mmCIF file of C-alpha atoms in Angstrom:
data_model
loop_
_atom_site.group_PDB
_atom_site.id
_atom_site.type_symbol
_atom_site.label_atom_id
_atom_site.label_comp_id
_atom_site.label_asym_id
_atom_site.label_seq_id
_atom_site.Cartn_x
_atom_site.Cartn_y
_atom_site.Cartn_z
ATOM 1 C CA PRO A 194 13.153 -6.458 -28.722
ATOM 2 C CA GLU A 195 11.320 -9.640 -29.683
ATOM 3 C CA SER A 196 9.384 -9.623 -26.410
ATOM 4 C CA LEU A 197 7.973 -6.973 -24.081
ATOM 5 C CA SER A 198 6.739 -7.123 -20.500
ATOM 6 C CA PHE A 199 4.291 -4.602 -19.091
ATOM 7 C CA GLY A 200 4.915 -5.999 -15.619
ATOM 8 C CA ASN A 201 2.187 -5.136 -13.123
ATOM 9 C CA VAL A 202 -0.410 -2.561 -14.177
ATOM 10 C CA THR A 203 -2.759 -1.281 -11.476
ATOM 11 C CA VAL A 204 -6.518 -1.144 -12.039
ATOM 12 C CA GLY A 205 -7.606 2.463 -12.580
ATOM 13 C CA SER A 206 -4.135 3.723 -13.460
ATOM 14 C CA THR A 207 -3.259 5.548 -16.651
ATOM 15 C CA PRO A 208 -2.431 3.343 -19.663
ATOM 16 C CA LEU A 209 1.074 1.911 -19.597
ATOM 17 C CA LYS A 210 3.027 2.240 -22.838
ATOM 18 C CA LYS A 211 5.827 0.174 -24.340
ATOM 19 C CA THR A 212 7.727 0.965 -27.526
ATOM 20 C CA PHE A 213 9.703 -1.179 -29.941
ATOM 21 C CA THR A 214 11.539 -0.347 -33.158
ATOM 22 C CA VAL A 215 11.160 -1.941 -36.583
ATOM 23 C CA THR A 216 13.932 -1.492 -39.153
ATOM 24 C CA GLY A 217 13.415 -2.301 -42.819
ATOM 25 C CA SER A 218 16.165 -3.065 -45.315
ATOM 26 C CA ASN A 219 15.544 -3.531 -49.025
ATOM 27 C CA VAL A 220 11.810 -3.574 -48.341
ATOM 28 C CA VAL A 221 9.432 -2.738 -51.141
ATOM 29 C CA GLY A 222 6.210 -1.095 -49.983
ATOM 30 C CA ASP A 223 4.881 -0.544 -46.493
ATOM 31 C CA ILE A 224 5.525 -2.705 -43.441
ATOM 32 C CA ALA A 225 2.268 -4.036 -41.982
ATOM 33 C CA LEU A 226 1.675 -4.619 -38.274
ATOM 34 C CA VAL A 227 -1.101 -6.828 -36.885
ATOM 35 C CA LEU A 228 -1.987 -6.815 -33.169
ATOM 36 C CA SER A 229 -3.602 -9.764 -31.423
ATOM 37 C CA TYR A 230 -3.968 -10.501 -27.718
ATOM 38 C CA THR A 231 -5.849 -12.735 -25.310
ATOM 39 C CA GLY A 232 -7.487 -11.962 -21.996
ATOM 40 C CA SER A 233 -10.099 -9.373 -21.135
ATOM 41 C CA LYS A 234 -8.095 -7.906 -18.262
ATOM 42 C CA ALA A 235 -6.622 -5.062 -20.296
ATOM 43 C CA ASN A 236 -7.417 -3.170 -23.473
ATOM 44 C CA VAL A 237 -4.318 -3.136 -25.674
ATOM 45 C CA THR A 238 -3.950 -0.741 -28.612
ATOM 46 C CA MET A 239 -1.161 -0.128 -31.091
ATOM 47 C CA THR A 240 0.044 2.870 -33.104
ATOM 48 C CA PRO A 241 0.784 3.002 -35.927
ATOM 49 C CA THR A 242 -0.557 -0.017 -37.824
ATOM 50 C CA THR A 243 1.691 0.477 -40.829
ATOM 51 C CA LEU A 244 5.225 1.753 -41.311
ATOM 52 C CA SER A 245 7.172 2.974 -44.286
ATOM 53 C CA SER A 246 9.652 0.624 -45.895
ATOM 54 C CA SER A 247 12.446 1.951 -43.668
ATOM 55 C CA GLY A 248 10.535 1.106 -40.483
ATOM 56 C CA GLY A 249 10.013 3.181 -37.349
ATOM 57 C CA LYS A 250 8.812 3.086 -33.776
ATOM 58 C CA VAL A 251 5.679 1.220 -32.655
ATOM 59 C CA THR A 252 3.869 1.941 -29.383
ATOM 60 C CA LEU A 253 1.688 -0.511 -27.473
ATOM 61 C CA SER A 254 -0.658 0.903 -24.832
ATOM 62 C CA ALA A 255 -2.265 -1.268 -22.145
ATOM 63 C CA SER A 256 -5.296 0.128 -20.282
ATOM 64 C CA PRO A 257 -5.992 -1.999 -17.172
ATOM 65 C CA LEU A 258 -9.580 -3.195 -16.693
ATOM 66 C CA GLU A 259 -9.597 -5.869 -13.969
ATOM 67 C CA ALA A 260 -7.134 -8.074 -12.128
ATOM 68 C CA GLY A 261 -5.602 -10.882 -14.164
ATOM 69 C CA SER A 262 -3.032 -11.592 -16.841
ATOM 70 C CA PHE A 263 -2.980 -10.695 -20.509
ATOM 71 C CA SER A 264 -0.662 -11.555 -23.391
ATOM 72 C CA GLY A 265 -0.412 -11.172 -27.137
ATOM 73 C CA ASN A 266 1.804 -10.446 -30.060
ATOM 74 C CA VAL A 267 2.397 -8.084 -32.926
ATOM 75 C CA THR A 268 3.075 -9.635 -36.307
ATOM 76 C CA VAL A 269 5.371 -7.558 -38.501
ATOM 77 C CA GLY A 270 5.438 -8.321 -42.221
ATOM 78 C CA ALA A 271 6.236 -6.925 -45.634
ATOM 79 C CA SER A 272 6.115 -8.219 -49.187
ATOM 80 C CA GLY A 273 8.863 -10.771 -49.756
ATOM 81 C CA ALA A 274 10.311 -10.414 -46.224
ATOM 82 C CA GLU A 275 10.328 -12.972 -43.419
ATOM 83 C CA THR A 276 7.553 -12.264 -40.920
ATOM 84 C CA LYS A 277 8.654 -11.231 -37.427
ATOM 85 C CA THR A 278 6.707 -11.481 -34.192
ATOM 86 C CA VAL A 279 6.969 -9.375 -31.046
ATOM 87 C CA GLN A 280 5.355 -11.003 -28.003
ATOM 88 C CA PHE A 281 4.097 -9.125 -24.932
ATOM 89 C CA THR A 282 2.776 -10.049 -21.495
ATOM 90 C CA GLY A 283 1.407 -8.207 -18.475
ATOM 91 C CA THR A 284 -0.565 -8.556 -15.276
ATOM 92 C CA VAL A 285 -3.325 -6.273 -14.054
ATOM 93 C CA VAL A 286 -3.348 -5.966 -10.271
ATOM 94 C CA ASN A 287 -5.889 -4.419 -7.896
ATOM 95 C CA TYR A 288 -5.301 -1.110 -6.200
ATOM 96 C CA ILE A 289 -5.448 -0.931 -2.405
ATOM 97 C CA ASN A 290 -5.577 2.357 -0.498
ATOM 98 C CA VAL A 291 -5.601 2.755 3.277
ATOM 99 C CA THR A 292 -6.408 6.047 5.014
ATOM 100 C CA PRO A 293 -4.533 7.298 6.935
ATOM 101 C CA ALA A 294 -1.256 5.814 5.695
ATOM 102 C CA SER A 295 0.345 6.276 9.115
ATOM 103 C CA TYR A 296 -0.696 7.244 12.632
ATOM 104 C CA SER A 297 0.994 8.134 15.907
ATOM 105 C CA PHE A 298 -0.655 7.409 19.249
ATOM 106 C CA ASP A 299 1.775 9.902 20.807
ATOM 107 C CA THR A 300 2.407 9.257 24.512
ATOM 108 C CA VAL A 301 0.578 6.470 26.338
ATOM 109 C CA PRO A 302 1.224 5.351 29.954
ATOM 110 C CA LYS A 303 2.612 1.858 30.502
ATOM 111 C CA ASN A 304 -0.044 -0.899 30.564
ATOM 112 C CA ILE A 305 -2.785 1.539 29.566
ATOM 113 C CA THR A 306 -4.805 0.942 26.376
ATOM 114 C CA SER A 307 -5.097 3.882 24.029
ATOM 115 C CA GLU A 308 -8.228 4.951 22.223
ATOM 116 C CA ALA A 309 -8.783 2.969 19.019
ATOM 117 C CA LYS A 310 -7.777 4.498 15.684
ATOM 118 C CA SER A 311 -9.845 3.587 12.598
ATOM 119 C CA PHE A 312 -8.325 2.979 9.156
ATOM 120 C CA GLU A 313 -10.506 3.016 6.029
ATOM 121 C CA VAL A 314 -9.783 0.710 3.099
ATOM 122 C CA SER A 315 -10.678 1.193 -0.578
ATOM 123 C CA THR A 316 -9.829 -1.347 -3.259
ATOM 124 C CA SER A 317 -10.778 -2.541 -6.724
ATOM 125 C CA SER A 318 -10.825 -6.114 -5.429
ATOM 126 C CA SER A 319 -14.248 -7.735 -5.210
ATOM 127 C CA GLY A 320 -13.095 -10.084 -2.475
ATOM 128 C CA THR A 321 -11.855 -9.663 1.077
ATOM 129 C CA LEU A 322 -8.410 -8.406 1.976
ATOM 130 C CA ALA A 323 -6.212 -9.837 4.712
ATOM 131 C CA VAL A 324 -5.104 -7.483 7.484
ATOM 132 C CA SER A 325 -2.097 -8.567 9.519
ATOM 133 C CA LYS A 326 0.831 -7.412 11.613
ATOM 134 C CA LYS A 327 3.864 -7.403 9.332
ATOM 135 C CA SER A 328 6.821 -6.236 11.394
ATOM 136 C CA GLY A 329 7.979 -4.146 14.319
ATOM 137 C CA ASP A 330 6.733 -4.084 17.917
ATOM 138 C CA THR A 331 3.769 -6.339 17.177
ATOM 139 C CA GLY A 332 3.122 -7.143 20.835
ATOM 140 C CA MET A 333 2.369 -3.519 21.660
ATOM 141 C CA PHE A 334 -0.484 -3.062 19.172
ATOM 142 C CA THR A 335 -3.802 -4.831 18.557
ATOM 143 C CA ILE A 336 -5.821 -5.021 15.318
ATOM 144 C CA ASP A 337 -9.538 -5.638 15.783
ATOM 145 C CA LYS A 338 -10.052 -7.790 12.656
ATOM 146 C CA SER A 339 -8.108 -9.952 10.205
ATOM 147 C CA THR A 340 -10.116 -9.269 7.018
ATOM 148 C CA VAL A 341 -11.724 -6.228 5.420
ATOM 149 C CA SER A 342 -13.599 -5.439 2.196
ATOM 150 C CA ASN A 343 -13.839 -2.371 -0.011
ATOM 151 C CA GLY A 344 -15.165 0.569 2.014
ATOM 152 C CA GLY A 345 -14.563 -1.249 5.297
ATOM 153 C CA THR A 346 -12.505 -0.235 8.294
ATOM 154 C CA PHE A 347 -10.261 -1.834 10.870
ATOM 155 C CA LYS A 348 -9.167 -0.421 14.222
ATOM 156 C CA VAL A 349 -5.828 -0.415 16.005
ATOM 157 C CA THR A 350 -5.086 0.149 19.678
ATOM 158 C CA TYR A 351 -1.783 0.676 21.460
ATOM 159 C CA LYS A 352 -1.123 -0.921 24.885
ATOM 160 C CA PRO A 353 2.585 -0.587 25.657
ATOM 161 C CA THR A 354 4.181 -2.836 28.255
ATOM 162 C CA ALA A 355 7.673 -1.346 28.152
ATOM 163 C CA GLU A 356 8.922 2.226 28.180
ATOM 164 C CA GLY A 357 10.248 3.733 24.950
ATOM 165 C CA ASP A 358 9.270 4.276 21.329
ATOM 166 C CA HIS A 359 7.349 1.589 19.464
ATOM 167 C CA THR A 360 6.476 1.131 15.784
ATOM 168 C CA MET A 361 4.569 -1.519 13.866
ATOM 169 C CA THR A 362 3.884 -2.067 10.162
ATOM 170 C CA ILE A 363 0.477 -3.427 9.099
ATOM 171 C CA ALA A 364 -0.034 -5.187 5.762
ATOM 172 C CA VAL A 365 -3.326 -5.137 3.834
ATOM 173 C CA THR A 366 -3.252 -7.541 0.871
ATOM 174 C CA ASP A 367 -5.339 -9.466 -1.637
ATOM 175 C CA GLY A 368 -2.531 -11.989 -2.087
ATOM 176 C CA THR A 369 -0.953 -10.168 -5.023
ATOM 177 C CA THR A 370 -1.053 -6.481 -4.158
ATOM 178 C CA SER A 371 -0.151 -5.180 -0.700
ATOM 179 C CA LYS A 372 -0.452 -1.846 1.053
ATOM 180 C CA THR A 373 1.354 -1.098 4.301
ATOM 181 C CA VAL A 374 0.406 1.191 7.164
ATOM 182 C CA THR A 375 2.688 2.355 9.970
ATOM 183 C CA VAL A 376 1.547 2.991 13.541
ATOM 184 C CA SER A 377 3.717 4.303 16.342
ATOM 185 C CA GLY A 378 3.628 5.450 19.931
ATOM 186 C CA THR A 379 5.744 6.225 22.979
ATOM 187 C CA CYS A 380 5.333 4.502 26.328
ATOM 188 C CA VAL A 381 5.941 6.412 29.563
ATOM 189 C CA GLN A 382 5.965 5.214 33.160
ATOM 190 C CA PRO A 383 3.112 6.724 35.236
ATOM 191 C CA GLU A 384 4.492 8.552 38.275
ATOM 192 C CA ILE A 385 3.051 10.350 41.299
ATOM 193 C CA GLU A 386 5.105 12.943 43.127
ATOM 194 C CA VAL A 387 4.231 14.277 46.599
ATOM 195 C CA ILE A 388 5.951 17.381 47.985
ATOM 196 C CA PRO A 389 6.935 17.345 50.726
ATOM 197 C CA GLU A 390 7.079 13.671 51.644
ATOM 198 C CA SER A 391 6.689 14.355 55.373
ATOM 199 C CA LEU A 392 4.835 16.880 57.542
ATOM 200 C CA SER A 393 5.144 17.934 61.151
ATOM 201 C CA PHE A 394 2.325 19.633 63.029
ATOM 202 C CA GLY A 395 4.707 20.448 65.868
ATOM 203 C CA ASN A 396 2.973 21.328 69.153
ATOM 204 C CA VAL A 397 -0.760 21.834 68.981
ATOM 205 C CA THR A 398 -2.423 23.342 72.082
ATOM 206 C CA VAL A 399 -5.613 21.795 73.452
ATOM 207 C CA GLY A 400 -8.581 23.976 72.619
ATOM 208 C CA SER A 401 -6.819 25.937 69.912
ATOM 209 C CA THR A 402 -8.141 26.317 66.425
ATOM 210 C CA PRO A 403 -7.341 23.451 64.032
ATOM 211 C CA LEU A 404 -3.829 23.552 62.632
ATOM 212 C CA LYS A 405 -3.593 22.963 58.938
ATOM 213 C CA LYS A 406 -0.709 21.763 56.788
#
């Protein structure tokens, strides 16, 4: 193709590779390839840098360095032939990890607040990340903070107000990259049972030992 897109490449991931094919017809001598790109967000390399007169496959490899966009082109030329250009673009995005990725509060009585569960966040972002309720039974769960940084934590509690199963999805994002966490729990109605519900002492004689039931 005349253009390539690397799409989103995550910081710290293995290099992403794209390949294009050059075909030579009636070419005398080797076909030369020259790589140029802008932006310091990724290190882009190319192999090979020359092809035989018949052409061949060319591989571009983008190693992500930090969040941001990068772009460039490969100029393809040979003696006497019209020069061709292959353009490429890509975006390096931050990684976001949240541990654990999901958590169940199991069974919690109605209108009772559970113990808080902590979630730890790691990211390549140098800024703060937004923490928010994304979807689900958002009224049943509480998040203790709205922002978090690399190495930080946030806590979630479950206070169900209706019986049944509840689930909520939490989003942690830097505005470009997002990571979701799922929390769940089951609400039960507290009950007290007394057996039997009535007692009869019958006849108790004055001066006798206490009668117990």
